[in-house]
Short mmCIF file of C-alpha atoms in Angstrom, two decimals:
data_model
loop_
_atom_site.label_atom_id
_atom_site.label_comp_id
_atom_site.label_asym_id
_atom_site.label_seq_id
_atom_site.Cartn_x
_atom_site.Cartn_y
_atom_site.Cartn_z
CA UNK A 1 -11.55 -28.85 14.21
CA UNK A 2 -11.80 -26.28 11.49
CA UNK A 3 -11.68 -22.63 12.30
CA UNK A 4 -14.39 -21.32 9.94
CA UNK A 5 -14.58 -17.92 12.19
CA UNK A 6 -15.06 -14.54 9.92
CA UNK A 7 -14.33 -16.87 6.78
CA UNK A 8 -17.64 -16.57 5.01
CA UNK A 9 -18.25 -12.80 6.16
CA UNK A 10 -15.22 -11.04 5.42
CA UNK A 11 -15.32 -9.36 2.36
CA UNK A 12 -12.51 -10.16 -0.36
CA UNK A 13 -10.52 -7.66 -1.92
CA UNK A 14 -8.25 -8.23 -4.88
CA UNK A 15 -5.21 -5.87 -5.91
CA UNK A 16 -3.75 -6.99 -9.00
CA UNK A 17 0.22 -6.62 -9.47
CA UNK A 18 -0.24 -7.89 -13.27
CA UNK A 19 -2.48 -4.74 -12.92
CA UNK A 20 0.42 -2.16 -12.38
CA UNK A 21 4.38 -1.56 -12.75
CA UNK A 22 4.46 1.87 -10.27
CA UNK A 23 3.32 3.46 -6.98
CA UNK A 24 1.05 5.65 -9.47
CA UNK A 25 -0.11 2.32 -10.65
CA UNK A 26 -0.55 0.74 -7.84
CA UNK A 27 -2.86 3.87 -6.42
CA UNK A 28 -4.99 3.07 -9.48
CA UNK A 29 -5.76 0.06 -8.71
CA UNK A 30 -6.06 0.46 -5.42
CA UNK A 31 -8.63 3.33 -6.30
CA UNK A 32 -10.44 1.29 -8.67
CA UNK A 33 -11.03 -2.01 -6.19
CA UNK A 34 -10.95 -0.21 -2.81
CA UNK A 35 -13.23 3.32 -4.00
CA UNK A 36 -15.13 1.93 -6.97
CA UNK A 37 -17.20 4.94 -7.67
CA UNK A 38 -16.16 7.09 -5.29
CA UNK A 39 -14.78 10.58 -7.14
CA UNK A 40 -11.95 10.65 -4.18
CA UNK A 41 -8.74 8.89 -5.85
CA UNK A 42 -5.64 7.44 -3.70
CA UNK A 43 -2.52 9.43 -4.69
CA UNK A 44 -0.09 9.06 -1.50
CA UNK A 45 0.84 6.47 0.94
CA UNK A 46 -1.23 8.59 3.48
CA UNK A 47 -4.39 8.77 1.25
CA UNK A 48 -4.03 4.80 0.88
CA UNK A 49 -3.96 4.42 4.98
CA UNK A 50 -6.70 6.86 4.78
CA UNK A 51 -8.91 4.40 2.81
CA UNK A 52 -8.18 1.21 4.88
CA UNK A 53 -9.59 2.77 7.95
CA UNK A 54 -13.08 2.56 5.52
CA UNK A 55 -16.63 3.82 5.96
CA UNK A 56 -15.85 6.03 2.21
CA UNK A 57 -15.16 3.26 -0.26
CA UNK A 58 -16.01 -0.69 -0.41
CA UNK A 59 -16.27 -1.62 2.86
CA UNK A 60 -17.29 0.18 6.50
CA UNK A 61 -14.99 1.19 8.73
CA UNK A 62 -13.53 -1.55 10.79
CA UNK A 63 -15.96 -4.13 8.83
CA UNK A 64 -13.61 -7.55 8.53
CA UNK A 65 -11.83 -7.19 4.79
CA UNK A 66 -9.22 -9.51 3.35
CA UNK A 67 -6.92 -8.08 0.72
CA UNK A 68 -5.46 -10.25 -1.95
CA UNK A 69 -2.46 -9.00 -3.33
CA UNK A 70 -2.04 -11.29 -6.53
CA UNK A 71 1.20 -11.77 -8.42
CA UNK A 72 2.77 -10.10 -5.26
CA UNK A 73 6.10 -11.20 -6.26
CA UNK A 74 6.03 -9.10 -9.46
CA UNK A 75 5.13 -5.88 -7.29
CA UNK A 76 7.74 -6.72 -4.71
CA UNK A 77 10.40 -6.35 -7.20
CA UNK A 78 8.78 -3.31 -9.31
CA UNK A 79 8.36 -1.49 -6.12
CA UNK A 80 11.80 -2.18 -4.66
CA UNK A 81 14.97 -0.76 -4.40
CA UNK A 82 14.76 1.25 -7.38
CA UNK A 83 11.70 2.56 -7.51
CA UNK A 84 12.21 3.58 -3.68
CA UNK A 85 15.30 5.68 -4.34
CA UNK A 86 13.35 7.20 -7.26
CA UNK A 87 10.59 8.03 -5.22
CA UNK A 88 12.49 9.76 -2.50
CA UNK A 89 15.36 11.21 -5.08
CA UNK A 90 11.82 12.89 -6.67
CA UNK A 91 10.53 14.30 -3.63
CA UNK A 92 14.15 15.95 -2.23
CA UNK A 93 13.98 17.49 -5.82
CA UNK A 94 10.96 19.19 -5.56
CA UNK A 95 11.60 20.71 -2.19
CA UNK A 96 9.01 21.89 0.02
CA UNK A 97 6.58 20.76 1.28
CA UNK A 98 8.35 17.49 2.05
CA UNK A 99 10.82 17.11 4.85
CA UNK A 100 13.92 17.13 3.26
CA UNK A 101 16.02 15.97 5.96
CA UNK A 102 13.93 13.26 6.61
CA UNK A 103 13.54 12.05 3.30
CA UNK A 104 17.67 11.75 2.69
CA UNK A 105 18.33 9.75 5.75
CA UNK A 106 15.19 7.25 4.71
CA UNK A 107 17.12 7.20 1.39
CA UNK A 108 20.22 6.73 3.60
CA UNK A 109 19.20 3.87 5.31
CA UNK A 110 17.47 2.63 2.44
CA UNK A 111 21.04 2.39 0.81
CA UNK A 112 22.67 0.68 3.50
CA UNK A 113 20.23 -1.92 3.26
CA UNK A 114 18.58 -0.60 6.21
CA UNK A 115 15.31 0.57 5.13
CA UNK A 116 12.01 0.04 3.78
CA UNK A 117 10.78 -0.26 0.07
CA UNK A 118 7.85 0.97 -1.05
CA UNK A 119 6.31 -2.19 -1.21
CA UNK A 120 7.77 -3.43 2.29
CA UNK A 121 5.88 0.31 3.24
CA UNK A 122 2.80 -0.71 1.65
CA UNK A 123 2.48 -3.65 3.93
CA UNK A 124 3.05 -2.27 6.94
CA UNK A 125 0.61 0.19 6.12
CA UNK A 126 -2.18 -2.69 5.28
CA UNK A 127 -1.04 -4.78 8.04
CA UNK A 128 -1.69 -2.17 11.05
CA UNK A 129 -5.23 -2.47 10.14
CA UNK A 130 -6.18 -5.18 12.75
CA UNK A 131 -9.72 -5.86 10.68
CA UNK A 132 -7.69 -6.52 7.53
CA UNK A 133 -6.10 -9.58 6.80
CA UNK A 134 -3.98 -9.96 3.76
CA UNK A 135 -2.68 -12.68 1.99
CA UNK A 136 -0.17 -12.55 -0.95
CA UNK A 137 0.13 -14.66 -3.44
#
């Protein structure tokens, strides 16, 4: 038997990675599909969260969404190892108001092949949202 359940009425979502080479990228188009019109931009990994919870953008909060992240594979590696240390390297260089200490050991662990991209973060962030489901391809 077919499980046709929430197929039809969740809404689709599509993030293009041919879209987008950088976190600042990827907030674009994550602004442009998930805010449309909206005058409120994503510019952090907070902000993005902030948007998935919905009820300001696309979709209403907890409203069943499915997020396809196309050419995934392409993102995965632009927003990998690299562009992680960059990303933390840039924010113990400015200083305050980020946690400095905090940011070194995730760029610690990151090195020793402990810890999280940004695109490994950017999943975990869309997967705790239990009314999204998302599918890369």
């Amino acid at each position: 038997m077919l499980n046709t359940s929430n197929n039809n009425t969740r809404k689709m979502i599509v993030i293009h990675g041919g879209h987008f080479s950088s976190l600042g990228g990827f907030y674009e188009e994550a602004s442009s599909v998930l805010m449309k019109d909206a005058d409120w931009k994503v510019g952090t990994l907070d902000g993005f969260d902030d948007i998935l919870y919905g009820g300001f953008g696309v979709f209403e909060n907890k409203e069943e969404i499915e997020i396809i992240w196309k050419e995934s594979q392409k993102s995965k590696e632009e927003l990998g190892f690299a562009a992680t240390c960059e990303f933390y390297e840039n924010k113990i260089r400015q200083g305050k108001p980020f946690n400095i200490e905090l940011i070194q050991q995730k760029l610690n662990e990151l090195e020793e092949g402990k810890g999280q991209t940004l695109f490994e973060i950017l999943i975990e962030i869309i997967e705790s949202h239990t009314n999204i489901t998302l599918r890369l391809e």
